[in-house]
Short mmCIF file of C-alpha atoms in Angstrom, two decimals:
data_model
loop_
_atom_site.label_atom_id
_atom_site.label_comp_id
_atom_site.label_asym_id
_atom_site.label_seq_id
_atom_site.Cartn_x
_atom_site.Cartn_y
_atom_site.Cartn_z
CA MET B 41 187.52 98.16 156.60
CA LYS B 42 186.11 101.58 155.79
CA ASN B 43 182.31 101.70 155.80
CA GLY B 44 180.55 102.49 152.57
CA LYS B 45 177.62 104.82 152.06
CA ILE B 46 173.94 104.49 151.20
CA TYR B 47 172.14 106.95 148.96
CA VAL B 48 168.37 106.69 149.11
CA ALA B 49 167.27 108.31 145.86
CA GLY B 50 163.90 109.29 144.52
CA ILE B 51 163.99 108.77 140.76
CA GLY B 52 160.74 110.63 140.03
CA PRO B 53 157.61 109.26 138.43
CA GLY B 54 159.24 107.54 135.50
CA CYS B 55 160.51 110.08 132.99
CA GLU B 56 164.23 110.65 132.50
CA ASP B 57 163.70 114.42 132.34
CA ASP B 58 162.21 114.30 135.85
CA ILE B 59 165.24 112.71 137.50
CA THR B 60 167.26 115.31 139.36
CA PRO B 61 170.96 115.84 138.56
CA ALA B 62 171.84 114.84 142.15
CA VAL B 63 170.13 111.47 141.73
CA LYS B 64 171.76 110.87 138.35
CA LYS B 65 175.15 111.59 139.91
CA ALA B 66 174.52 109.27 142.89
CA VAL B 67 173.52 106.41 140.58
CA SER B 68 176.60 107.02 138.43
CA VAL B 69 179.05 106.78 141.37
CA SER B 70 177.47 103.81 143.13
CA ASP B 71 179.04 100.37 143.17
CA VAL B 72 175.69 98.77 143.77
CA VAL B 73 172.17 99.91 142.81
CA VAL B 74 169.32 98.25 144.72
CA GLY B 75 165.67 98.59 143.78
CA TYR B 76 162.39 97.15 142.61
CA ASN B 77 163.07 95.54 139.22
CA TYR B 78 160.49 97.66 137.35
CA TYR B 79 162.42 100.85 138.12
CA PHE B 80 165.79 99.89 136.64
CA SER B 81 164.73 100.74 133.10
CA PHE B 82 164.37 104.38 134.16
CA ILE B 83 167.94 104.78 135.49
CA GLN B 84 169.89 102.32 133.34
CA PRO B 85 171.63 105.05 131.25
CA PHE B 86 173.24 106.49 134.41
CA VAL B 87 174.47 103.27 136.06
CA MET B 88 178.28 103.13 136.36
CA GLU B 89 179.94 100.58 134.12
CA GLY B 90 180.60 97.43 136.12
CA ALA B 91 178.17 98.38 138.86
CA GLU B 92 176.05 95.60 140.33
CA CYS B 93 172.28 95.99 139.94
CA VAL B 94 170.30 94.09 142.58
CA ASP B 95 166.62 93.96 141.91
CA SER B 96 163.69 92.37 143.70
CA GLY B 97 159.95 92.11 143.30
CA MET B 98 157.12 94.18 144.76
CA ARG B 99 156.72 94.24 148.56
CA LYS B 100 160.37 93.27 149.10
CA GLU B 101 161.33 96.60 150.68
CA TRP B 102 162.71 95.04 153.85
CA ASP B 103 164.92 92.72 151.81
CA ARG B 104 166.21 95.58 149.70
CA ALA B 105 167.14 97.63 152.77
CA GLN B 106 168.98 94.69 154.32
CA MET B 107 170.91 94.10 151.08
CA ALA B 108 171.87 97.76 150.95
CA PHE B 109 173.36 97.66 154.44
CA GLY B 110 175.11 94.39 153.66
CA TYR B 111 176.88 95.89 150.67
CA ALA B 112 177.61 99.19 152.39
CA GLU B 113 179.20 97.35 155.36
CA GLN B 114 181.58 95.80 152.81
CA GLY B 115 182.76 99.32 152.02
CA LYS B 116 180.68 99.83 148.89
CA THR B 117 178.70 102.85 147.79
CA VAL B 118 175.07 101.79 147.41
CA CYS B 119 172.17 103.62 145.84
CA VAL B 120 168.69 102.46 146.88
CA ILE B 121 166.21 103.73 144.30
CA SER B 122 162.57 104.58 144.99
CA SER B 123 159.98 105.88 142.57
CA GLY B 124 158.80 109.43 143.07
CA ASP B 125 160.30 110.88 146.23
CA ALA B 126 162.06 108.35 148.46
CA GLY B 127 160.67 109.99 151.58
CA ILE B 128 157.01 109.82 150.48
CA TYR B 129 155.75 106.24 150.76
CA GLY B 130 159.29 105.28 149.70
CA MET B 131 162.40 103.58 151.02
CA ALA B 132 163.86 106.42 153.09
CA PRO B 133 161.95 105.79 156.35
CA LEU B 134 162.69 102.08 156.22
CA VAL B 135 166.43 102.60 155.66
CA TRP B 136 166.64 105.04 158.58
CA GLU B 137 164.69 102.67 160.86
CA MET B 138 167.00 99.82 159.91
CA LYS B 139 170.07 102.00 160.62
CA ARG B 140 168.71 102.62 164.11
CA GLU B 141 167.86 98.96 164.69
CA ARG B 142 171.27 97.76 163.58
CA GLY B 143 173.14 100.49 165.42
CA SER B 144 174.89 101.04 162.10
CA GLU B 145 177.54 103.67 161.43
CA ILE B 146 176.78 103.64 157.71
CA GLU B 147 176.30 107.15 156.31
CA ILE B 148 172.90 107.72 154.73
CA GLU B 149 172.04 110.50 152.31
CA VAL B 150 168.48 110.94 151.10
CA LEU B 151 168.07 112.58 147.71
CA PRO B 152 164.62 113.95 147.00
CA GLY B 153 162.74 113.28 143.80
CA ILE B 154 159.60 114.55 142.10
CA SER B 155 156.69 112.80 143.74
CA ALA B 156 153.93 111.27 141.64
CA PHE B 157 151.38 113.76 143.00
CA GLN B 158 153.63 116.66 142.01
CA LYS B 159 154.01 115.31 138.50
CA ALA B 160 150.28 114.66 138.28
CA ALA B 161 149.52 118.17 139.57
CA SER B 162 151.70 119.75 136.89
CA LEU B 163 149.89 117.83 134.18
CA LEU B 164 146.46 118.75 135.57
CA GLY B 165 147.22 122.50 135.77
CA ALA B 166 147.73 123.97 139.22
CA PRO B 167 145.52 122.03 141.64
CA VAL B 168 147.82 122.16 144.66
CA GLY B 169 147.83 125.93 145.13
CA HIS B 170 146.83 125.91 148.77
CA ASP B 171 146.99 123.64 151.82
CA PHE B 172 146.98 120.01 150.79
CA CYS B 173 147.47 116.52 152.17
CA VAL B 174 148.38 113.11 150.74
CA ILE B 175 146.50 110.00 151.82
CA SER B 176 147.24 106.40 150.83
CA LEU B 177 144.29 104.03 150.63
CA SER B 178 146.51 100.97 151.09
CA ASP B 179 145.49 99.16 154.26
CA LEU B 180 148.41 96.72 154.23
CA MET B 181 150.06 98.47 157.16
CA THR B 182 147.37 100.95 158.26
CA PRO B 183 143.91 99.83 159.45
CA TRP B 184 141.06 101.05 157.25
CA GLU B 185 139.36 102.59 160.30
CA LYS B 186 142.30 104.99 160.67
CA ILE B 187 142.46 105.72 156.95
CA GLU B 188 138.77 106.60 156.94
CA LYS B 189 139.28 109.03 159.84
CA ARG B 190 142.03 110.73 157.86
CA ILE B 191 139.77 110.99 154.83
CA GLU B 192 136.98 112.54 156.96
CA ALA B 193 139.45 115.03 158.45
CA ALA B 194 140.83 116.02 155.05
CA ALA B 195 137.37 116.49 153.60
CA ALA B 196 136.12 118.54 156.58
CA ALA B 197 139.26 120.70 156.70
CA ASP B 198 138.94 121.59 152.98
CA PHE B 199 142.36 120.20 152.09
CA ILE B 200 143.25 119.61 148.48
CA THR B 201 143.79 115.86 148.72
CA ALA B 202 146.09 113.61 146.73
CA VAL B 203 145.25 109.92 146.85
CA TYR B 204 147.96 107.28 146.54
CA ASN B 205 147.30 103.57 146.09
CA PRO B 206 143.67 104.32 145.24
CA LYS B 207 142.77 100.86 144.04
CA SER B 208 144.08 97.35 143.54
CA GLU B 209 142.72 93.94 142.67
CA GLY B 210 141.59 93.36 146.23
CA ARG B 211 140.78 96.97 147.17
CA TYR B 212 137.96 98.06 144.94
CA TRP B 213 135.44 99.71 147.30
CA GLN B 214 137.60 102.09 149.33
CA LEU B 215 137.70 104.78 146.64
CA TYR B 216 133.88 104.70 146.46
CA ARG B 217 133.83 105.34 150.22
CA LEU B 218 136.25 108.23 149.85
CA LYS B 219 134.01 109.81 147.19
CA GLU B 220 130.97 109.39 149.47
CA ILE B 221 132.77 111.12 152.38
CA PHE B 222 133.94 114.03 150.23
CA LEU B 223 130.47 114.58 148.79
CA GLN B 224 129.24 115.10 152.34
CA GLN B 225 131.58 118.10 152.65
CA ARG B 226 132.03 119.45 149.12
CA ALA B 227 129.93 120.47 146.16
CA GLY B 228 129.38 117.95 143.41
CA ASN B 229 131.11 120.16 140.87
CA THR B 230 134.35 120.27 142.90
CA PRO B 231 137.11 119.51 140.34
CA VAL B 232 138.78 116.09 140.50
CA GLY B 233 141.78 115.20 138.39
CA TYR B 234 143.55 111.92 137.95
CA VAL B 235 146.66 110.88 136.03
CA ARG B 236 147.57 107.35 135.05
CA GLN B 237 151.23 106.46 134.50
CA ALA B 238 152.35 110.05 135.04
CA GLY B 239 155.48 110.88 133.07
CA ARG B 240 155.51 107.58 131.22
CA PRO B 241 154.57 106.76 127.60
CA GLU B 242 151.19 105.37 128.68
CA GLN B 243 150.30 108.62 130.47
CA GLU B 244 146.59 109.55 130.62
CA VAL B 245 145.26 112.81 132.12
CA THR B 246 141.61 113.37 133.07
CA VAL B 247 139.77 116.29 134.73
CA THR B 248 136.20 115.73 135.92
CA THR B 249 134.01 116.65 138.90
CA LEU B 250 133.45 114.99 142.23
CA ALA B 251 129.90 114.05 141.25
CA ASP B 252 130.96 112.53 137.93
CA PHE B 253 134.18 110.92 139.20
CA ASP B 254 134.07 107.19 138.42
CA PRO B 255 136.30 105.02 140.62
CA GLU B 256 136.08 102.27 138.01
CA GLN B 257 138.39 104.36 135.77
CA ILE B 258 141.17 104.18 138.38
CA ASP B 259 143.87 101.54 138.85
CA MET B 260 147.01 101.15 141.00
CA PHE B 261 149.07 103.21 138.53
CA THR B 262 146.83 106.26 139.00
CA VAL B 263 147.14 109.29 141.27
CA VAL B 264 143.91 111.12 142.15
CA LEU B 265 143.69 114.79 143.23
CA LEU B 266 140.51 116.25 144.73
CA GLY B 267 140.19 120.03 144.75
CA ASN B 268 139.10 122.16 147.69
CA SER B 269 136.14 124.56 147.79
CA GLN B 270 138.14 127.20 145.90
CA SER B 271 139.33 124.92 143.07
CA TYR B 272 137.81 125.31 139.65
CA ASN B 273 138.06 123.89 136.14
CA TRP B 274 139.24 126.33 133.49
CA GLN B 275 139.95 125.32 129.89
CA GLY B 276 140.26 121.71 130.94
CA LYS B 277 142.76 122.49 133.69
CA MET B 278 142.28 122.15 137.44
CA ILE B 279 143.27 125.31 139.30
CA THR B 280 143.32 126.20 143.02
CA PRO B 281 143.91 129.89 143.81
CA ARG B 282 146.68 130.68 146.28
CA GLY B 283 144.42 132.33 148.84
CA TYR B 284 140.92 131.78 150.12
CA TYR B 285 140.07 135.39 149.27
CA GLN B 286 140.81 135.01 145.60
CA LYS B 287 137.96 134.63 143.18
CA MET B 288 138.10 134.27 139.45
CA LYS B 289 136.63 137.28 137.68
CA HIS B 290 134.03 136.56 135.07
CA GLY B 291 135.21 137.63 131.65
CA ASP B 292 138.89 138.44 131.88
CA GLY B 293 140.16 135.47 133.91
CA GLY B 294 142.02 137.70 136.38
CA PHE B 295 141.95 137.60 140.14
CA VAL B 296 140.70 140.01 142.77
CA SER B 297 141.04 140.01 146.52
CA LYS B 298 137.91 139.52 148.62
CA PRO B 299 138.55 140.43 152.27
CA GLY B 300 135.98 138.80 154.51
CA GLN B 301 134.91 136.25 151.97
CA GLU B 302 136.59 133.37 153.79
CA ILE B 303 134.39 133.84 156.83
CA MET B 304 131.27 133.76 154.68
CA ILE B 305 132.50 130.66 152.84
CA ARG B 306 133.20 128.89 156.11
CA SER B 307 129.78 129.87 157.41
CA PHE B 308 128.07 128.50 154.32
CA ARG B 309 129.96 125.21 154.65
CA THR B 310 128.82 124.95 158.25
CA ILE B 311 125.21 125.69 157.32
CA ALA B 312 125.26 123.22 154.41
CA SER B 313 126.57 120.48 156.70
CA GLU B 314 123.75 121.05 159.18
CA LEU B 315 120.78 121.12 156.78
CA LYS B 316 118.17 118.52 157.50
CA HIS B 317 117.39 118.15 153.83
CA PRO B 318 120.57 118.91 151.87
CA ASP B 319 119.50 117.11 148.67
CA ILE B 320 117.45 119.92 147.14
CA PRO B 321 117.94 121.64 143.77
CA LEU B 322 121.00 123.90 143.64
CA ASP B 323 119.10 127.15 142.99
CA ARG B 324 116.82 126.66 146.00
CA LYS B 325 119.71 125.53 148.19
CA TRP B 326 121.80 128.54 147.24
CA VAL B 327 119.16 131.05 148.30
CA LEU B 328 118.18 129.02 151.38
CA LEU B 329 121.80 129.08 152.59
CA HIS B 330 121.76 132.88 152.25
CA THR B 331 118.57 133.18 154.29
CA ILE B 332 119.92 131.00 157.10
CA HIS B 333 123.22 132.91 157.05
CA THR B 334 121.39 136.20 157.46
CA THR B 335 119.01 135.04 160.20
CA ALA B 336 121.00 132.26 161.93
CA ASP B 337 117.62 130.52 161.91
CA PHE B 338 117.43 126.96 160.61
CA ASP B 339 113.65 127.23 160.71
CA MET B 340 114.17 128.81 157.27
CA GLU B 341 114.29 125.24 155.95
CA ASN B 342 110.58 125.03 156.89
CA ARG B 343 109.71 128.60 155.81
CA PHE B 344 111.58 128.93 152.53
CA TYR B 345 109.58 128.37 149.37
CA ALA B 346 110.68 128.80 145.74
CA ASP B 347 109.00 127.75 142.53
CA GLU B 348 110.92 125.18 140.51
CA GLY B 349 113.53 127.01 138.47
CA ALA B 350 112.50 130.43 139.82
CA VAL B 351 115.96 131.50 140.97
CA ASP B 352 117.59 130.51 137.68
CA SER B 353 114.78 132.15 135.66
CA ILE B 354 115.03 135.48 137.52
CA TYR B 355 118.83 135.45 137.38
CA ARG B 356 118.86 134.87 133.63
CA ALA B 357 116.40 137.68 133.02
CA LEU B 358 118.39 140.15 135.12
CA SER B 359 121.89 139.10 134.03
CA GLY B 360 120.87 138.81 130.37
CA GLY B 361 119.55 142.36 130.16
CA LYS B 362 115.91 141.37 129.64
CA VAL B 363 114.92 143.33 132.76
CA LYS B 364 117.04 146.10 134.29
CA THR B 365 114.91 147.21 137.26
CA ILE B 366 114.29 145.91 140.77
CA VAL B 367 111.43 147.49 142.73
CA THR B 368 111.26 147.25 146.53
CA ASP B 369 108.39 148.05 148.88
CA VAL B 370 110.55 150.05 151.34
CA THR B 371 113.89 151.83 151.25
CA MET B 372 115.47 149.48 153.80
CA ALA B 373 115.10 146.55 151.40
CA ALA B 374 116.59 148.63 148.58
CA SER B 375 119.59 149.66 150.69
CA GLY B 376 120.41 146.04 151.50
CA ILE B 377 120.89 145.01 147.88
CA ARG B 378 124.64 145.01 147.13
CA LYS B 379 125.76 147.90 145.02
CA GLY B 380 128.61 145.92 143.52
CA ALA B 381 126.18 143.34 142.13
CA LEU B 382 123.93 146.05 140.69
CA GLU B 383 126.87 147.73 138.97
CA ARG B 384 128.23 144.42 137.73
CA LEU B 385 124.93 143.52 136.07
CA GLY B 386 123.88 147.03 135.07
CA LEU B 387 120.74 147.06 137.21
CA GLU B 388 118.90 149.77 139.13
CA VAL B 389 116.86 149.52 142.33
CA LYS B 390 113.83 151.76 142.76
CA CYS B 391 111.67 152.40 145.80
CA TYR B 392 108.80 154.82 145.26
CA LEU B 393 108.12 155.76 148.88
CA ALA B 394 110.00 159.05 148.55
CA ASP B 395 108.31 159.96 145.28
CA PRO B 396 106.11 163.09 145.85
CA ARG B 397 103.31 161.43 143.88
CA VAL B 398 103.02 158.65 146.47
CA ALA B 399 101.88 160.82 149.38
CA GLU B 400 99.31 162.58 147.20
CA MET B 401 97.94 159.33 145.80
CA ALA B 402 97.81 157.65 149.25
CA SER B 403 95.87 160.57 150.71
CA ARG B 404 93.53 160.91 147.78
CA MET B 405 92.70 157.21 147.50
CA ASN B 406 92.89 156.35 151.21
CA ILE B 407 95.52 153.60 150.73
CA THR B 408 98.93 153.03 152.32
CA ARG B 409 101.98 154.74 150.89
CA THR B 410 103.50 151.40 150.01
CA GLN B 411 100.37 150.48 148.03
CA ALA B 412 100.57 153.77 146.19
CA GLY B 413 104.26 153.16 145.50
CA ILE B 414 103.52 149.81 143.92
CA ARG B 415 100.77 151.30 141.75
CA LEU B 416 103.22 153.88 140.38
CA ALA B 417 105.94 151.29 139.96
CA THR B 418 103.76 148.98 137.86
CA GLU B 419 102.87 151.86 135.57
CA GLU B 420 106.53 152.55 134.84
CA HIS B 421 108.14 149.12 135.32
CA PRO B 422 105.46 146.44 134.96
CA ASP B 423 108.05 143.72 134.23
CA ALA B 424 110.50 144.48 137.06
CA LEU B 425 111.59 142.12 139.84
CA TYR B 426 109.33 143.05 142.77
CA VAL B 427 110.73 142.63 146.27
CA PHE B 428 108.72 142.81 149.51
CA GLY B 429 110.34 142.76 152.93
CA ASN B 430 108.00 144.83 155.05
CA ALA B 431 104.54 145.69 153.77
CA PRO B 432 101.94 142.95 153.16
CA THR B 433 99.52 145.60 151.81
CA ALA B 434 102.03 146.40 149.05
CA LEU B 435 102.32 142.72 148.11
CA MET B 436 98.50 142.41 148.07
CA GLU B 437 98.38 145.45 145.81
CA LEU B 438 100.78 143.85 143.35
CA CYS B 439 98.69 140.66 143.37
CA SER B 440 95.59 142.70 142.57
CA LEU B 441 97.37 144.48 139.73
CA MET B 442 98.69 141.19 138.32
CA ARG B 443 95.17 139.75 138.51
CA ARG B 444 93.92 142.63 136.38
CA GLY B 445 96.77 142.29 133.91
CA LYS B 446 98.41 145.56 134.84
CA ALA B 447 101.68 143.98 135.99
CA CYS B 448 103.75 141.10 134.63
CA PRO B 449 106.83 140.91 136.88
CA VAL B 450 109.82 138.82 135.93
CA GLY B 451 109.64 137.48 139.47
CA VAL B 452 108.48 138.30 143.00
CA VAL B 453 110.28 138.01 146.32
CA GLY B 454 107.55 137.79 148.99
CA ALA B 455 109.00 138.24 152.47
CA PRO B 456 106.86 140.78 154.30
CA VAL B 457 106.94 140.44 158.10
CA GLY B 458 104.31 141.01 160.77
CA PHE B 459 100.98 139.87 162.17
CA VAL B 460 98.25 141.42 160.01
CA ASN B 461 97.57 140.11 156.49
CA VAL B 462 101.14 138.75 156.26
CA ARG B 463 100.22 135.12 155.68
CA GLU B 464 97.32 136.07 153.50
CA SER B 465 99.47 138.19 151.22
CA LYS B 466 101.82 135.24 150.67
CA HIS B 467 98.94 132.88 149.94
CA MET B 468 97.71 135.37 147.36
CA LEU B 469 101.12 135.44 145.70
CA LYS B 470 101.35 131.65 145.57
CA SER B 471 98.19 131.48 143.42
CA PHE B 472 100.05 133.09 140.46
CA THR B 473 101.53 129.87 139.10
CA ALA B 474 103.01 131.50 136.02
CA VAL B 475 105.08 134.06 137.96
CA PRO B 476 108.49 132.90 139.32
CA LYS B 477 108.42 133.58 143.06
CA ILE B 478 110.35 133.09 146.23
CA ILE B 479 108.46 133.31 149.54
CA ILE B 480 109.28 133.20 153.23
CA GLU B 481 106.13 131.53 154.49
CA GLY B 482 104.26 132.45 157.65
CA ARG B 483 104.82 135.59 159.68
CA LYS B 484 108.58 135.67 159.27
CA GLY B 485 110.36 137.90 156.79
CA GLY B 486 111.87 141.35 156.82
CA SER B 487 113.70 143.83 154.62
CA ASN B 488 117.12 142.35 155.36
CA LEU B 489 115.86 138.91 154.40
CA ALA B 490 114.29 140.18 151.18
CA ALA B 491 117.54 141.92 150.25
CA THR B 492 119.48 138.77 151.06
CA ILE B 493 117.34 136.75 148.66
CA VAL B 494 117.97 139.27 145.90
CA ASN B 495 121.71 139.25 146.60
CA ALA B 496 121.72 135.48 146.31
CA ILE B 497 119.91 135.64 142.97
CA LEU B 498 122.37 138.24 141.61
CA CYS B 499 125.34 135.96 142.27
CA PHE B 500 123.67 132.68 141.31
CA ASP B 501 126.49 131.86 138.89
CA ASP B 502 128.70 131.30 142.00
CA ALA B 503 126.34 128.69 143.44
CA GLY B 504 127.98 125.71 141.81
CA GLN B 505 131.27 126.34 143.62
CA LEU B 506 129.54 127.45 146.83
CA LEU B 507 131.38 130.78 146.76
CA PRO B 508 129.22 133.42 148.43
CA GLY B 509 130.27 137.03 148.98
CA ARG B 510 131.63 138.01 145.58
CA ASP B 511 130.03 141.48 145.84
CA LEU B 512 130.96 142.21 149.46
#
């Protein structure tokens, strides 16, 4: 007797429009269709008249495979149906393993289908735009210890992650553990999307964030997708750019290439994972990460000080046009502030050291040139952001002027470096409780560090997605 043939067909997530023509044809020419009884309603219109439909309940995969071989060995054409794609948590691997075990000569043809995570992704927007993985939380055949290691690897490697079998009656805590692991590696506003009954009349689509994601809203009919560090929510859709170097422009929604940004992003992720105290307000954390990145010195955790809301307050004043000038104590600090950020926000940086009036004033009044520069600056720009990365005498001069009501800066970055009057100048600055300030405490500081703090403030709107380097 001539052997029959087995098609192993993925019928998609449950919508007739998502069944491929090849699968429809295979069903229509098969003498026998074998599958889980719930799936027959999706393919009934294509079943050949007179064909035998053999259904079984859930978790009867082995029985269905055996029946398929039994019919095929009688010379019949058999179609084994699987939801989604038959090769992804479907019947295809089992049928091939059984062919090997039986030493069978039966021809097998696997027909791909649209997987549930692909259908869910299309409904959520474009979340799977870069490297991704799929993890099942079912521990029926895989120990939880191994599943947890896979979750940890996916989170650490910044994979977009699709989650199958996220929850069942007996598995209610595993999804909570997955969320906990991902929050150790990704920002709380990382987009998360989930789709229940994708492609079916009961379909429900939700986009939220990792922090707000509620596992109680999930059931066994739901597919969950967690974005990577580049993913973002736009107009209710979850989008992951194709490359790590792509960053959404503010305003026009287009994309620009950012060579070198990936290295900075990876560095920030590393730094964030090694902080001793990661649970600090976002604005402080954002600037702290920049200071550690610049210095490679985790002692910044002990040295970095910022008033509550200072970063956000200064950023809003500069980005909103309230203040258009940044004053630095020395030219090196000015040169370290990114030109792209200044142009983007319409700001100017001024350092008065080269002003001819400075030398004359310094000589006449027997003060340092940086002190004289600050006196001139406060006369012309009393409300500017003042930035100190070198000269404690200049910072002390500003404090004196503020005390006398001759300066009202929108904020102060106090990071002078050295051994004489450095600590004292920072203590002076701290006493001005009404002035938003950021300080590198102790002797440490420097012009590069002061500029870094300003650069972090100027791109504070990127903090939520932990995307440094926009203005590189």
